[in-house]
mmCIF file of C-alpha atoms and ligand atoms in Angstrom:
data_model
loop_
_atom_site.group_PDB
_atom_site.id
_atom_site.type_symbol
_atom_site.label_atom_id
_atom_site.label_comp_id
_atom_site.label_asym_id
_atom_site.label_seq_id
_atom_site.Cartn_x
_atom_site.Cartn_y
_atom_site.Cartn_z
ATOM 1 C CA UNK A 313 115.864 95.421 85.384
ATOM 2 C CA UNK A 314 113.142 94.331 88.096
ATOM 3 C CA UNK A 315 114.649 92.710 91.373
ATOM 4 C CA UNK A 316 112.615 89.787 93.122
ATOM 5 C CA UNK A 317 112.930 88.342 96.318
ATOM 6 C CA UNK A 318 114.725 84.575 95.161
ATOM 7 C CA UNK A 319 115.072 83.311 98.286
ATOM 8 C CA UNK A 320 113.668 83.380 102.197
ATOM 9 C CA UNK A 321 115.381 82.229 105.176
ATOM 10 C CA UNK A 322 114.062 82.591 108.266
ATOM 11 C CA UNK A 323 115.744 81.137 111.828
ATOM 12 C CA UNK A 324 114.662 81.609 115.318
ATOM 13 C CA UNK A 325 116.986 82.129 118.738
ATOM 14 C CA UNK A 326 115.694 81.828 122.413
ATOM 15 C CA UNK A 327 118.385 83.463 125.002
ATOM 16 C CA UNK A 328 117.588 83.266 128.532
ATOM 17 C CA UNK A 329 117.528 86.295 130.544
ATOM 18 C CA UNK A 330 119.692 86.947 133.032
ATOM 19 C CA UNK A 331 117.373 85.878 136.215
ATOM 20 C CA UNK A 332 113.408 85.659 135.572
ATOM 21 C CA UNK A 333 111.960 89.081 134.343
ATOM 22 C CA UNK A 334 108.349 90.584 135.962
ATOM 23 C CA UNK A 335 106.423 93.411 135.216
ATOM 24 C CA UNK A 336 103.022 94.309 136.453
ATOM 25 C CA UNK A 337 101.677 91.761 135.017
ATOM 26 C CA UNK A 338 103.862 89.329 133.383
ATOM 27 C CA UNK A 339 106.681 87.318 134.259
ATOM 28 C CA UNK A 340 109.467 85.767 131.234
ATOM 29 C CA UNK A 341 112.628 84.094 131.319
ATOM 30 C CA UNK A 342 113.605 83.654 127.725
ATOM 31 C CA UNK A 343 112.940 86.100 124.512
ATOM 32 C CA UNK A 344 112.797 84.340 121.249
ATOM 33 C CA UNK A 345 114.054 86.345 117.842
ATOM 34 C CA UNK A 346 112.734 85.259 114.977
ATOM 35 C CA UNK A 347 115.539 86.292 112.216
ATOM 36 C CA UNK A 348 114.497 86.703 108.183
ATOM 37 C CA UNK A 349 116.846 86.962 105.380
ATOM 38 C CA UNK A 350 115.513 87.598 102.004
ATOM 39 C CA UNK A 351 117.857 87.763 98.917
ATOM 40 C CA UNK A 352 117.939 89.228 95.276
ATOM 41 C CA UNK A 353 120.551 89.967 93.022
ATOM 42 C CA UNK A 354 123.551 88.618 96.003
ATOM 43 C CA UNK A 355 122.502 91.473 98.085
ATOM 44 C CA UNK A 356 120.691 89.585 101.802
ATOM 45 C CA UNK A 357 117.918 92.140 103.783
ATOM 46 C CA UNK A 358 117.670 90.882 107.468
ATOM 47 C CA UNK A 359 114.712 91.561 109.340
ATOM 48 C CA UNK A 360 114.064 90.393 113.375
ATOM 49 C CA UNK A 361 110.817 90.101 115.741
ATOM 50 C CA UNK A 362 111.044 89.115 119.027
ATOM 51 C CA UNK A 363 107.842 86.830 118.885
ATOM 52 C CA UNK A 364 107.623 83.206 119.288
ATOM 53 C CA UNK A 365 108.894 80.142 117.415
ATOM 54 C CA UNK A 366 105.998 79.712 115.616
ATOM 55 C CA UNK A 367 106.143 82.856 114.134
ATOM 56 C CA UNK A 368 108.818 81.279 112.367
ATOM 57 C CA UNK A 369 107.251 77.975 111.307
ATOM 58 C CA UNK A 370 104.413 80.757 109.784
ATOM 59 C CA UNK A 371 106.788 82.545 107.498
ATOM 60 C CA UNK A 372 108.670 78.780 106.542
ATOM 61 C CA UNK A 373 105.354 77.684 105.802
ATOM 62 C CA UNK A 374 103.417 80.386 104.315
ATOM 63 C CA UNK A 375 104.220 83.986 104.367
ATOM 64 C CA UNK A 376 108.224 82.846 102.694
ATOM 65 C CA UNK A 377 106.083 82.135 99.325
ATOM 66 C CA UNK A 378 103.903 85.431 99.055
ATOM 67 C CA UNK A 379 107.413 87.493 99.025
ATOM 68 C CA UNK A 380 109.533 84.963 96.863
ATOM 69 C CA UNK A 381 109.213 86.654 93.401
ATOM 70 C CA UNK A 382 108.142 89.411 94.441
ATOM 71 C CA UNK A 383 109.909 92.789 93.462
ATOM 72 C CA UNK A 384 111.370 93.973 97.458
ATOM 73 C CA UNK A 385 110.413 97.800 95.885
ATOM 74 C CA UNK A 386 106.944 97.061 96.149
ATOM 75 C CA UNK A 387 106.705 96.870 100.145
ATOM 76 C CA UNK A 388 103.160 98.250 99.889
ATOM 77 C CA UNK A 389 102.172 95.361 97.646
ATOM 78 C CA UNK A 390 104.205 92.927 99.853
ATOM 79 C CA UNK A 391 102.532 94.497 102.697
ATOM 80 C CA UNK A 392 98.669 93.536 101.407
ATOM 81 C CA UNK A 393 99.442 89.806 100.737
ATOM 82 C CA UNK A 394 100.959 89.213 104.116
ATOM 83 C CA UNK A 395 98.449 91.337 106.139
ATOM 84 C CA UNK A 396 95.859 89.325 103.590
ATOM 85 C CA UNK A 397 97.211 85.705 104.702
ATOM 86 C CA UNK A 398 96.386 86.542 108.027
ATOM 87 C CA UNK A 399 92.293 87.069 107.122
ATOM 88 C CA UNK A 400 92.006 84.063 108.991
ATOM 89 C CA UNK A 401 94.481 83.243 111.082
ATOM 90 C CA UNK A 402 94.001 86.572 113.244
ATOM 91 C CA UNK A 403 95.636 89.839 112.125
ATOM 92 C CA UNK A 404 97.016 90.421 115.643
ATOM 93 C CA UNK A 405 99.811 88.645 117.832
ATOM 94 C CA UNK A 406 102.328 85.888 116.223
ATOM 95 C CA UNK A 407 100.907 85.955 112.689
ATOM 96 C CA UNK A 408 101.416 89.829 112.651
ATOM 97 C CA UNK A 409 105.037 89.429 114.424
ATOM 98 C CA UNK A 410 105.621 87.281 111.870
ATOM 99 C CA UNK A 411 104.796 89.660 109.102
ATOM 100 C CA UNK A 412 106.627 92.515 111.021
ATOM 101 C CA UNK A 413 109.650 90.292 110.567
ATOM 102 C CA UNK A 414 109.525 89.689 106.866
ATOM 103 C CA UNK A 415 108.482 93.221 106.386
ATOM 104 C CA UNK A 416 111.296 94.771 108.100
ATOM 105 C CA UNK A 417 113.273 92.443 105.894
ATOM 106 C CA UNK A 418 111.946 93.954 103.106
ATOM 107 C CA UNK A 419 112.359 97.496 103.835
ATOM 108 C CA UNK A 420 116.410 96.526 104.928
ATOM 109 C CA UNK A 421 116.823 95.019 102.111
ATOM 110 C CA UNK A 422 115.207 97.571 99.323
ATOM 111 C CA UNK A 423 117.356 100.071 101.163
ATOM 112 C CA UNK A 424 120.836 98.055 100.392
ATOM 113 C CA UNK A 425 119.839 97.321 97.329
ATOM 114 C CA UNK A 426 119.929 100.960 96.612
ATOM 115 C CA UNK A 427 123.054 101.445 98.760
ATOM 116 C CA UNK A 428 121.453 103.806 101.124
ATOM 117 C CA UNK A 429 121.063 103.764 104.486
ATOM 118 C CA UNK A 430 117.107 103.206 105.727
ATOM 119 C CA UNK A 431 116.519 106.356 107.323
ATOM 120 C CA UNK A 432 117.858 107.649 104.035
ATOM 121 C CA UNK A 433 115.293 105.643 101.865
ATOM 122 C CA UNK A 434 112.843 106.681 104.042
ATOM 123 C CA UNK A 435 113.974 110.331 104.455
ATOM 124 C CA UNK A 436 115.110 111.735 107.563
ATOM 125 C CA UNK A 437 113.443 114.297 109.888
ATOM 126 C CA UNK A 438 116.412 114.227 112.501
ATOM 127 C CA UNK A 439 119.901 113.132 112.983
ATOM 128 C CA UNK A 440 119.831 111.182 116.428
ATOM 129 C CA UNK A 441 117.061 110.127 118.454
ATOM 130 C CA UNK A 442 117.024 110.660 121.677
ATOM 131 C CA UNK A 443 116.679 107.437 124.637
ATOM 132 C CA UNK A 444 115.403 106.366 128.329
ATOM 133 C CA UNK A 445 116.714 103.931 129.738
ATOM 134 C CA UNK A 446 114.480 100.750 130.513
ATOM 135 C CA UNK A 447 114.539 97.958 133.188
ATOM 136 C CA UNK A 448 113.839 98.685 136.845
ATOM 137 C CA UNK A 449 112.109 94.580 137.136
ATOM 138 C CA UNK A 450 109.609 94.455 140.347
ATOM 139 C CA UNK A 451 112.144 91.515 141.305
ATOM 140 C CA UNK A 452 114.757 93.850 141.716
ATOM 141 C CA UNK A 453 116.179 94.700 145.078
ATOM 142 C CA UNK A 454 116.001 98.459 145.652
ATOM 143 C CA UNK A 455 120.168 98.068 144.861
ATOM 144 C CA UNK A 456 119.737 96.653 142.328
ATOM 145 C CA UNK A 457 116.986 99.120 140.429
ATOM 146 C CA UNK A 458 119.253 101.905 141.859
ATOM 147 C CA UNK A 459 122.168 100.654 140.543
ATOM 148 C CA UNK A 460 120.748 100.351 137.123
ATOM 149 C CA UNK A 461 118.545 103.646 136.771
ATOM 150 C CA UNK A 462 121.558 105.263 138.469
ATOM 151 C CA UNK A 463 123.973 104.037 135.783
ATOM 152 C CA UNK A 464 122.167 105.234 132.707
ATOM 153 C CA UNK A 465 121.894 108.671 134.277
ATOM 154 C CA UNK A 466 125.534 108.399 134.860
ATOM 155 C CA UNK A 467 126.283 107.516 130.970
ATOM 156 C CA UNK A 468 123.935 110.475 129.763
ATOM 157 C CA UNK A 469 120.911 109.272 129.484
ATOM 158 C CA UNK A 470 118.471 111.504 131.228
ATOM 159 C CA UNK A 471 115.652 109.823 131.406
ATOM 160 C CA UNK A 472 114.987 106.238 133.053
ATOM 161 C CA UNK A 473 111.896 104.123 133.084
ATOM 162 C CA UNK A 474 111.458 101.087 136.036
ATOM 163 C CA UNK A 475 108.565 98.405 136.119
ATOM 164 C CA UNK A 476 105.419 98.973 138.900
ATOM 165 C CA UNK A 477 101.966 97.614 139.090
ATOM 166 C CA UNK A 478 103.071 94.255 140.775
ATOM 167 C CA UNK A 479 102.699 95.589 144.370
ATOM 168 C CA UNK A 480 100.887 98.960 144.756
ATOM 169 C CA UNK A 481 101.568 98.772 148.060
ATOM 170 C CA UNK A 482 105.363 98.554 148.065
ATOM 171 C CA UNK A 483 105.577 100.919 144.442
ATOM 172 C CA UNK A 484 105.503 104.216 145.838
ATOM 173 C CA UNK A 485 108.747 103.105 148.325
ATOM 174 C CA UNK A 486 110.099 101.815 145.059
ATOM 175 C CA UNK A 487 109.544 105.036 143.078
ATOM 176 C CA UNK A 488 110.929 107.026 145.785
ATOM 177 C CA UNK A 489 114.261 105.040 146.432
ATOM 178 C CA UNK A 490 114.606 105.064 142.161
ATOM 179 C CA UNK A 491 114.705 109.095 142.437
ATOM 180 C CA UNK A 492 116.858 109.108 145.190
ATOM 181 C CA UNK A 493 119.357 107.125 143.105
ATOM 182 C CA UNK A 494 118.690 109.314 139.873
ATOM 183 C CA UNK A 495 118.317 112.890 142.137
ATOM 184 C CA UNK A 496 116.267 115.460 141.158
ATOM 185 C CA UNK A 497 117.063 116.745 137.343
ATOM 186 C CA UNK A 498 116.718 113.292 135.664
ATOM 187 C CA UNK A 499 113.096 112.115 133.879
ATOM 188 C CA UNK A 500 111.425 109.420 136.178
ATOM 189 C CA UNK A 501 108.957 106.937 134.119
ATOM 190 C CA UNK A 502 107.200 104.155 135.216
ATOM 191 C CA UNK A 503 105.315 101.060 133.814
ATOM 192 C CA UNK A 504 102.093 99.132 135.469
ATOM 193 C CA UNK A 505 101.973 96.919 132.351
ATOM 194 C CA UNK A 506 98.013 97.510 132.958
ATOM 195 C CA UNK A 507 98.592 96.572 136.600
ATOM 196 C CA UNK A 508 95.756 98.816 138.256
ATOM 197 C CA UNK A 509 92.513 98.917 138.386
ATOM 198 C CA UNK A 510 91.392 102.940 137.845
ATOM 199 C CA UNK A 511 90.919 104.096 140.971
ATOM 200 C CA UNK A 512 94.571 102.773 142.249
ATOM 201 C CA UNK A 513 95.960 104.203 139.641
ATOM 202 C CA UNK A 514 94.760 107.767 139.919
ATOM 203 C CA UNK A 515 95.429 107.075 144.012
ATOM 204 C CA UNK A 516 99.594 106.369 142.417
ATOM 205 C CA UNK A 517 99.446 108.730 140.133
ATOM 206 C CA UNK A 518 99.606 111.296 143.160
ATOM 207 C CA UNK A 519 101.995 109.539 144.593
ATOM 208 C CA UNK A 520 104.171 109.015 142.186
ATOM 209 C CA UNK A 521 104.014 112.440 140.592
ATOM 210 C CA UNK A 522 105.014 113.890 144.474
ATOM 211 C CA UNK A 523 108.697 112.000 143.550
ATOM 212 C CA UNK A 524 108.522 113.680 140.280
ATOM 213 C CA UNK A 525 107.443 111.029 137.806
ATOM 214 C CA UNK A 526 106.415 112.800 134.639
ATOM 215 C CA UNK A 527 104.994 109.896 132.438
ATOM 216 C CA UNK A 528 102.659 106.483 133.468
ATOM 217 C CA UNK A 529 102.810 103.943 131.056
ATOM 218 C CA UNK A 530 99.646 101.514 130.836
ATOM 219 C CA UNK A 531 98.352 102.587 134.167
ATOM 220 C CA UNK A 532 95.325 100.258 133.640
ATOM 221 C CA UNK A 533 94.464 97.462 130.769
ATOM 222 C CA UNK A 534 95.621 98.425 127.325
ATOM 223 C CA UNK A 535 92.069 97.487 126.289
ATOM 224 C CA UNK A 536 90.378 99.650 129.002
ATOM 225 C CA UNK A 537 90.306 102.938 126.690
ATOM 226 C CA UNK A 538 87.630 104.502 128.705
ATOM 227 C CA UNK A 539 90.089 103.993 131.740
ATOM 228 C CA UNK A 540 93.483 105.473 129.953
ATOM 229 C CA UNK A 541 91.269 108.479 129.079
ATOM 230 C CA UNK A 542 90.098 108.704 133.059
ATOM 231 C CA UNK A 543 93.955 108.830 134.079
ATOM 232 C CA UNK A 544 95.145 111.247 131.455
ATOM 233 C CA UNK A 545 92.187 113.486 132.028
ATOM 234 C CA UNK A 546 92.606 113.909 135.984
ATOM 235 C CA UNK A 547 96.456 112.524 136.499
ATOM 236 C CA UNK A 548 98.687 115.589 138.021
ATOM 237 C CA UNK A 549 99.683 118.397 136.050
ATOM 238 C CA UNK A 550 103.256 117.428 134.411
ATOM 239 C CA UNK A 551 102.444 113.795 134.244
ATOM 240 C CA UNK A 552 101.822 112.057 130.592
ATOM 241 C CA UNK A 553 100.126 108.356 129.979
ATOM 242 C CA UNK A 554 101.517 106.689 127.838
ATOM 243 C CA UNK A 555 100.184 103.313 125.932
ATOM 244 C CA UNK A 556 100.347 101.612 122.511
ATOM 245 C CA UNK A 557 103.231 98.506 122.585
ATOM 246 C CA UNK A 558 100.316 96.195 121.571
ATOM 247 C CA UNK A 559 99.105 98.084 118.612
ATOM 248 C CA UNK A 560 99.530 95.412 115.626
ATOM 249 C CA UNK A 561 97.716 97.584 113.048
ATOM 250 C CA UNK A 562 96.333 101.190 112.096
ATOM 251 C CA UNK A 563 93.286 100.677 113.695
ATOM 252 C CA UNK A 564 94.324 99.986 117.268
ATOM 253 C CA UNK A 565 96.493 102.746 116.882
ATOM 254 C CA UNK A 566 93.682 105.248 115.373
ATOM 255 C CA UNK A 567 91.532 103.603 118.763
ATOM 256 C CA UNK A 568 93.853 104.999 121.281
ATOM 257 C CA UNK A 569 94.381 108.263 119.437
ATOM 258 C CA UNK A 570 90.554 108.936 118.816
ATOM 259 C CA UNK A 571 89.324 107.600 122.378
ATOM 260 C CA UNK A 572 91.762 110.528 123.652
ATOM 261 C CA UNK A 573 93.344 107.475 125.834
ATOM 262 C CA UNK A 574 97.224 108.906 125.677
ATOM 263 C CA UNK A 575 99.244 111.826 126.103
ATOM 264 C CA UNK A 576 101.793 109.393 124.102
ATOM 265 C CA UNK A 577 101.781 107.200 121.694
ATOM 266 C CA UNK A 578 103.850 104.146 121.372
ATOM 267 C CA UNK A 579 104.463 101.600 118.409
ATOM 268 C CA UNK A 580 106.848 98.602 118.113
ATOM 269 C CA UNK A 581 108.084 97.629 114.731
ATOM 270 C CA UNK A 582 108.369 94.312 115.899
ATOM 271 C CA UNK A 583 104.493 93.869 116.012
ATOM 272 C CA UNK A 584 102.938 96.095 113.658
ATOM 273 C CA UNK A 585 105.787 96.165 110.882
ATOM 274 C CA UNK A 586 108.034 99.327 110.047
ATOM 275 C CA UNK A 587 105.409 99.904 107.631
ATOM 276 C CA UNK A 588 102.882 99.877 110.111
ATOM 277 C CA UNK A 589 105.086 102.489 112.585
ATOM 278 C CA UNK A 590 105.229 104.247 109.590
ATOM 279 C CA UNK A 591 101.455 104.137 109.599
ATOM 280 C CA UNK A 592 101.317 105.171 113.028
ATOM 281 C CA UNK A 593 103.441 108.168 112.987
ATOM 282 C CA UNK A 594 101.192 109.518 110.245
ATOM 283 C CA UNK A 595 98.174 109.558 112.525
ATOM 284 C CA UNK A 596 100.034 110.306 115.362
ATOM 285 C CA UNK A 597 101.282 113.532 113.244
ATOM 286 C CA UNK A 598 97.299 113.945 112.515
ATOM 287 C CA UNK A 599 96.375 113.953 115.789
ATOM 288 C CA UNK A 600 99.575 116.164 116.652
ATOM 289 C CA UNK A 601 100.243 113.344 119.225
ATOM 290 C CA UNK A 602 104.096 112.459 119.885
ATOM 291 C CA UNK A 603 105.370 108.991 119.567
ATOM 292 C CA UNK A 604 108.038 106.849 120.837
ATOM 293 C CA UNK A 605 109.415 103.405 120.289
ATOM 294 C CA UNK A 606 108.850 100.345 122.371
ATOM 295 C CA UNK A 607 111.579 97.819 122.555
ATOM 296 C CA UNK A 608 114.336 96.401 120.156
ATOM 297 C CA UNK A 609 116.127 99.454 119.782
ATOM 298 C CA UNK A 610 118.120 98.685 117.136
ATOM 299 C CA UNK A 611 116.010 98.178 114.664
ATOM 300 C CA UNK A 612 114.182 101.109 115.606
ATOM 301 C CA UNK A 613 116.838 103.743 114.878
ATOM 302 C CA UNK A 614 116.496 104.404 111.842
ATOM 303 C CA UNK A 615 112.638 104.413 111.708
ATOM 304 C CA UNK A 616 112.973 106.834 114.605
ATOM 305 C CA UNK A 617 114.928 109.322 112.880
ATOM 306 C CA UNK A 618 112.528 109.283 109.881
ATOM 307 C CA UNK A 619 109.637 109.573 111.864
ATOM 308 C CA UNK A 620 108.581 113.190 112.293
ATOM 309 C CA UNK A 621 106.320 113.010 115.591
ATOM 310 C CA UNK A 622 108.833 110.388 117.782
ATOM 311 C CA UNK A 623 109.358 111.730 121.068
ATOM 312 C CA UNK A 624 112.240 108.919 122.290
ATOM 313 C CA UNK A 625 113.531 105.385 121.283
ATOM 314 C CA UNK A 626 113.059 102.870 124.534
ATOM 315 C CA UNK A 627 116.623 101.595 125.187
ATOM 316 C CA UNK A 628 115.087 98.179 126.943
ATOM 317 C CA UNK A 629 117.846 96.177 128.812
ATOM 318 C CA UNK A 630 117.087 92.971 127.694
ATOM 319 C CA UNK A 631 117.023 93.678 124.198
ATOM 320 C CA UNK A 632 120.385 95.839 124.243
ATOM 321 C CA UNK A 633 121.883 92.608 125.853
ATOM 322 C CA UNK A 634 120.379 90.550 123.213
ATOM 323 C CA UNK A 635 121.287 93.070 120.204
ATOM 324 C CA UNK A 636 124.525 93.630 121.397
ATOM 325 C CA UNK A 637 125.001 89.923 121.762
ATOM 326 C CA UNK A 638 123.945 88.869 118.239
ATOM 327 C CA UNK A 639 123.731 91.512 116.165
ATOM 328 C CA UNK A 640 126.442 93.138 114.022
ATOM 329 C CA UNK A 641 126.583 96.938 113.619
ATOM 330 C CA UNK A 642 124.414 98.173 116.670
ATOM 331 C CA UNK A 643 125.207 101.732 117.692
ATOM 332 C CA UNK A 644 126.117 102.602 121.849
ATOM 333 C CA UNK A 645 124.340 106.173 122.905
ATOM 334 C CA UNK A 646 126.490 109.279 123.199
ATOM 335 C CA UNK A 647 125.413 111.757 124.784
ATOM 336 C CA UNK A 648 121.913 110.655 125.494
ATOM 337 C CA UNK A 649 120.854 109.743 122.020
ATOM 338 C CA UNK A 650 121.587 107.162 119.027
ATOM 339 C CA UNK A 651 123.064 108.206 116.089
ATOM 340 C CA UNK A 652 122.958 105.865 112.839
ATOM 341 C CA UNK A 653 125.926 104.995 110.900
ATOM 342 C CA UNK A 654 125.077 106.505 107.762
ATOM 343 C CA UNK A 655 128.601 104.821 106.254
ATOM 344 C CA UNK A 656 126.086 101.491 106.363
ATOM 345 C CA UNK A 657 123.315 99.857 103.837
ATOM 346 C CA UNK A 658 119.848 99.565 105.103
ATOM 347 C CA UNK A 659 119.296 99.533 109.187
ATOM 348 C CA UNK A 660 123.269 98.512 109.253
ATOM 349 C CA UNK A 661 122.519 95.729 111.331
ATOM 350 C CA UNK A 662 123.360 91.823 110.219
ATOM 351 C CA UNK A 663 122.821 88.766 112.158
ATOM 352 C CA UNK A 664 126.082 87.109 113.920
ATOM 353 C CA UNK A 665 125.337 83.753 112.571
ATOM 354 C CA UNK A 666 128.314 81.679 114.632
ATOM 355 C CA UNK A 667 127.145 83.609 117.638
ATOM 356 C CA UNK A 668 123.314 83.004 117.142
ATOM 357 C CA UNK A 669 124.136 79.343 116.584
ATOM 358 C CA UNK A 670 124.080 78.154 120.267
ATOM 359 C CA UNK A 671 120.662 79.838 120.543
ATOM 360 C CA UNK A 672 119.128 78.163 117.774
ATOM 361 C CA UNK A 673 115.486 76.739 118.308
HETATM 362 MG MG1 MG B 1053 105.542 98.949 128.444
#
């Protein structure tokens, strides 16, 4: 008999971080999840972005009723109303965060209605997925970032990503005092968040790749193709750029692969939808490009182990703090890498609703 979707819930939390957060280019001292639950036949499919409130007034208000009825099996033909109620509203930012939510929902909850886990409704092209850590704030005191880089590597985790581009005087000092921390075997990344104009950033790129930094993430403007591709073409030998946490559909993500901008791709479920990582790890297979997740690492698991070109999985501290703090079921690294529980239904992950409630917007 056919399921339907019979009912949409949809809440959103904002939890404070622990002291304000900047980047290159940014600066944050909340993160707001917007939480879906869709039901059918008793059986509840969660699905999370980290967006903004609104995104959640979107899906109460419109995106709820293009699901409701609608058999959760049919994700593709989910997946064309909600990218179609966004003609024109914008098919980028909240709206698509908003459709990322319900859609990873969707794909949760066809999975536990079959009583499999996701990365086995999907199919699986590995067992774990390797992580970086990922932190390393510009307002951190050198201590502090070495404290923190130093204490993944100490747990496993080989490679460890900090935050530049705020200061390009002061980053190289940074850079150098986060591999003394990590010494001389573990992966150094770094992030300018788009924090450099081209020239400074092929100037850093030196610099940074003399304390052994082997990938630059968003050394100039996401939108600045023409720029990526400058870096990646002349940065040091053993240093990859790395861009793609704003890609909210196929196209941006086709963009950045055709324009020759990155050495790496990366994708975040939260934005463009699992189906749409999906979508990118098909033309990042294409372009025999390897990919890796941005952010909210638990819901990326799975998706990562069914995803045949993903490098890594980006084990960002706020989000583990978050996830650990309200979600049910997330998995702690061994040995460098996540493993799913393949004991659980869909992603395995369920919202702690008594928990949540003191965060509710
Ligand atoms: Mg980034």
């Amino acid at each position: 008999m056919r399921n339907t979707v019979e009912r949409v819930e949809v809440m959103a939390y904002r939890i404070p971080t622990e002291e304000p957060e900047p980047d290159g280019t940014c600066l944050w001292d909340e993160t707001v999840m917007v939480a879906v639950h869709l039901y059918s036949k008793g059986v509840r499919g969660f699905g999370y972005s980290y967006a903004h409130a609104s995104a959640a007034t979107l899906i109460r208000d419109r995106l709820g009723e293009l699901v409701r009825g609608r058999d959760p099996f049919d994700i593709p033909g989910c997946w064309l109303a909600l990218n179609g109620a966004l003609r024109n509203l914008g098919d980028a930012g909240i709206g698509m965060m908003a459709v990322a939510a319900v859609d990873a929902a969707l794909w949760d909850l066809k999975a536990r209605l079959l009583e499999l886990p996701l990365v086995s409704l999907m199919g699986g092209a590995r067992e774990s997925v390797p992580v970086y850590g990922s932190g390393g704030f510009t307002s951190y005191t050198v201590d502090k970032l070495q404290r923190q880089l130093a204490g993944w590597v100490e747990c496993g985790i080989g490679r460890v990503k900090m935050k530049v581009g705020r200061d390009a005087g002061a980053d190289p000092e940074r850079v150098a005092s986060a591999r003394r921390a990590i010494g001389p075997e573990a992966e150094l990344m770094v992030d300018a968040n788009g924090g450099y104009a081209r020239k400074e950033a092929l100037r850093l790129a030196r610099l940074f790749a003399a304390q052994g930094v082997t990938w630059f993430e968003e050394p100039v403007p996401h939108r600045d193709r023409e720029g990526l591709r400058l870096v990646r073409d002349l940065a040091p030998e053993g240093m990859e750029v790395s861009c793609g946490e704003y890609g909210f559909n196929a196209r941006y993500f086709l963009d950045l692969l055709r324009d020759g901008c990155v050495d790496v791709m990366q994708a975040d479920a939260t934005r463009c939808g699992v189906t749409g990582f999906l979508e990118a790890a098909s033309l990042c297979r294409a372009w025999q490009i390897p990919l890796s997740s941005h952010c909210a690492p638990a819901l990326h698991l799975h998706l990562c182990c069914a995803a045949a070109p993903v490098r890594h999985l980006e084990y960002f501290h706020d989000h583990v703090r978050i996830e650990r703090t309200l979600l049910e079921g997330v998995i702690e690294p061994r040995d460098g890498a996540l493993f799913p529980d393949l004991t659980r239904h869909g992603h395995g992950l369920s919202l702690r609703e008594d928990e949540a409630k003191r965060f509710e917007i």
